[in-house]
């Protein structure tokens, strides 16, 4: 199921190494996170939909980056579909029960 959630980013490099951590959302054409970092970095970013997202580190020296998604939940689009189907189902059930009650 498509989901959104909070992502925890960790990046690590040698002391004194400067680099830029960037998270880009191509569906909305904007950068969600862009930080200039020296040494280690740990941050959180909200992922509004199921993806795709681009994660990049801009530097000429080696940097290790890890990503972990926490607090997953359905995206707004999925919730809208669920609530719409639930509402229509409830309406149809009430009409069926009303018609069956009048027959008896």
mmCIF file of C-alpha atoms in Angstrom:
data_model
loop_
_atom_site.group_PDB
_atom_site.id
_atom_site.type_symbol
_atom_site.label_atom_id
_atom_site.label_comp_id
_atom_site.label_asym_id
_atom_site.label_seq_id
_atom_site.Cartn_x
_atom_site.Cartn_y
_atom_site.Cartn_z
ATOM 1 C CA UNK A 1 0.000 0.000 0.000
ATOM 2 C CA UNK A 2 1.374 3.439 -0.849
ATOM 3 C CA UNK A 3 2.374 5.340 2.230
ATOM 4 C CA UNK A 4 3.951 8.505 3.517
ATOM 5 C CA UNK A 5 6.101 8.864 6.590
ATOM 6 C CA UNK A 6 9.007 10.395 8.410
ATOM 7 C CA UNK A 7 12.533 9.524 7.255
ATOM 8 C CA UNK A 8 15.621 9.709 9.423
ATOM 9 C CA UNK A 9 18.812 10.519 7.492
ATOM 10 C CA UNK A 10 22.283 9.898 8.840
ATOM 11 C CA UNK A 11 25.450 10.902 7.019
ATOM 12 C CA UNK A 12 29.006 10.531 8.127
ATOM 13 C CA UNK A 13 32.328 11.725 6.740
ATOM 14 C CA UNK A 14 35.833 12.477 7.967
ATOM 15 C CA UNK A 15 36.125 15.439 10.317
ATOM 16 C CA UNK A 16 36.412 18.693 8.428
ATOM 17 C CA UNK A 17 34.750 17.288 5.278
ATOM 18 C CA UNK A 18 32.145 19.705 3.950
ATOM 19 C CA UNK A 19 29.273 18.413 1.826
ATOM 20 C CA UNK A 20 25.651 19.083 0.956
ATOM 21 C CA UNK A 21 22.823 16.651 1.769
ATOM 22 C CA UNK A 22 19.816 17.043 -0.487
ATOM 23 C CA UNK A 23 16.404 15.341 -0.705
ATOM 24 C CA UNK A 24 14.453 16.150 -3.864
ATOM 25 C CA UNK A 25 10.798 15.409 -4.658
ATOM 26 C CA UNK A 26 10.447 15.108 -8.462
ATOM 27 C CA UNK A 27 6.628 14.962 -8.325
ATOM 28 C CA UNK A 28 6.433 18.441 -6.775
ATOM 29 C CA UNK A 29 9.711 19.651 -8.360
ATOM 30 C CA UNK A 30 11.176 20.973 -5.126
ATOM 31 C CA UNK A 31 13.889 20.200 -2.612
ATOM 32 C CA UNK A 32 12.472 18.967 0.689
ATOM 33 C CA UNK A 33 15.809 19.227 2.471
ATOM 34 C CA UNK A 34 19.078 20.916 1.527
ATOM 35 C CA UNK A 35 21.765 21.271 4.207
ATOM 36 C CA UNK A 36 25.419 22.193 4.105
ATOM 37 C CA UNK A 37 27.156 19.892 6.583
ATOM 38 C CA UNK A 38 30.649 19.433 8.018
ATOM 39 C CA UNK A 39 31.457 16.028 9.536
ATOM 40 C CA UNK A 40 28.392 14.064 10.639
ATOM 41 C CA UNK A 41 24.721 14.816 10.042
ATOM 42 C CA UNK A 42 21.476 13.440 11.442
ATOM 43 C CA UNK A 43 18.121 14.862 10.450
ATOM 44 C CA UNK A 44 14.502 14.111 9.744
ATOM 45 C CA UNK A 45 12.446 14.774 6.657
ATOM 46 C CA UNK A 46 8.710 14.311 6.061
ATOM 47 C CA UNK A 47 7.871 12.211 2.993
ATOM 48 C CA UNK A 48 4.422 13.425 1.924
ATOM 49 C CA UNK A 49 3.661 10.606 -0.525
ATOM 50 C CA UNK A 50 4.920 7.166 -1.506
ATOM 51 C CA UNK A 51 7.636 8.414 -3.846
ATOM 52 C CA UNK A 52 9.868 8.617 -5.752
ATOM 53 C CA UNK A 53 12.419 10.756 -3.936
ATOM 54 C CA UNK A 54 16.063 11.457 -4.789
ATOM 55 C CA UNK A 55 18.677 11.510 -2.035
ATOM 56 C CA UNK A 56 22.075 12.961 -2.859
ATOM 57 C CA UNK A 57 25.333 13.955 -1.245
ATOM 58 C CA UNK A 58 27.412 16.536 -3.104
ATOM 59 C CA UNK A 59 31.114 16.212 -2.393
ATOM 60 C CA UNK A 60 34.304 14.822 -3.888
ATOM 61 C CA UNK A 61 35.216 12.832 -0.748
ATOM 62 C CA UNK A 62 33.595 9.605 0.503
ATOM 63 C CA UNK A 63 30.437 10.059 2.592
ATOM 64 C CA UNK A 64 28.289 7.282 4.032
ATOM 65 C CA UNK A 65 24.562 7.953 4.116
ATOM 66 C CA UNK A 66 21.815 5.822 5.703
ATOM 67 C CA UNK A 67 18.061 6.214 5.468
ATOM 68 C CA UNK A 68 15.360 4.764 7.694
ATOM 69 C CA UNK A 69 11.625 5.414 7.298
ATOM 70 C CA UNK A 70 9.660 5.652 10.546
ATOM 71 C CA UNK A 71 6.039 6.517 11.370
ATOM 72 C CA UNK A 72 4.558 5.206 8.139
ATOM 73 C CA UNK A 73 0.976 6.143 7.425
ATOM 74 C CA UNK A 74 -1.262 6.184 4.338
ATOM 75 C CA UNK A 75 -0.866 9.183 2.077
ATOM 76 C CA UNK A 76 -3.645 11.764 1.714
ATOM 77 C CA UNK A 77 -4.680 10.325 -1.665
ATOM 78 C CA UNK A 78 -5.064 6.826 -0.195
ATOM 79 C CA UNK A 79 -7.037 8.166 2.766
ATOM 80 C CA UNK A 80 -9.366 10.079 0.435
ATOM 81 C CA UNK A 81 -10.047 6.883 -1.526
ATOM 82 C CA UNK A 82 -10.660 4.874 1.651
ATOM 83 C CA UNK A 83 -13.043 7.452 3.104
ATOM 84 C CA UNK A 84 -14.867 7.868 -0.215
ATOM 85 C CA UNK A 85 -15.419 4.122 -0.629
ATOM 86 C CA UNK A 86 -16.461 3.815 3.026
ATOM 87 C CA UNK A 87 -18.963 6.653 2.710
ATOM 88 C CA UNK A 88 -20.504 5.283 -0.478
ATOM 89 C CA UNK A 89 -20.705 1.797 1.059
ATOM 90 C CA UNK A 90 -22.462 3.176 4.150
ATOM 91 C CA UNK A 91 -24.912 5.098 1.973
ATOM 92 C CA UNK A 92 -25.707 2.017 -0.154
ATOM 93 C CA UNK A 93 -26.157 -0.145 2.948
ATOM 94 C CA UNK A 94 -28.554 2.372 4.496
ATOM 95 C CA UNK A 95 -30.623 2.494 1.276
ATOM 96 C CA UNK A 96 -30.762 -1.314 1.094
ATOM 97 C CA UNK A 97 -31.791 -1.582 4.762
ATOM 98 C CA UNK A 98 -34.433 1.125 4.306
ATOM 99 C CA UNK A 99 -35.925 -0.619 1.264
ATOM 100 C CA UNK A 100 -35.898 -4.015 2.993
ATOM 101 C CA UNK A 101 -37.607 -2.514 6.044
ATOM 102 C CA UNK A 102 -40.439 -1.077 3.920
ATOM 103 C CA UNK A 103 -41.051 -4.445 2.230
ATOM 104 C CA UNK A 104 -41.827 -6.177 5.508
#
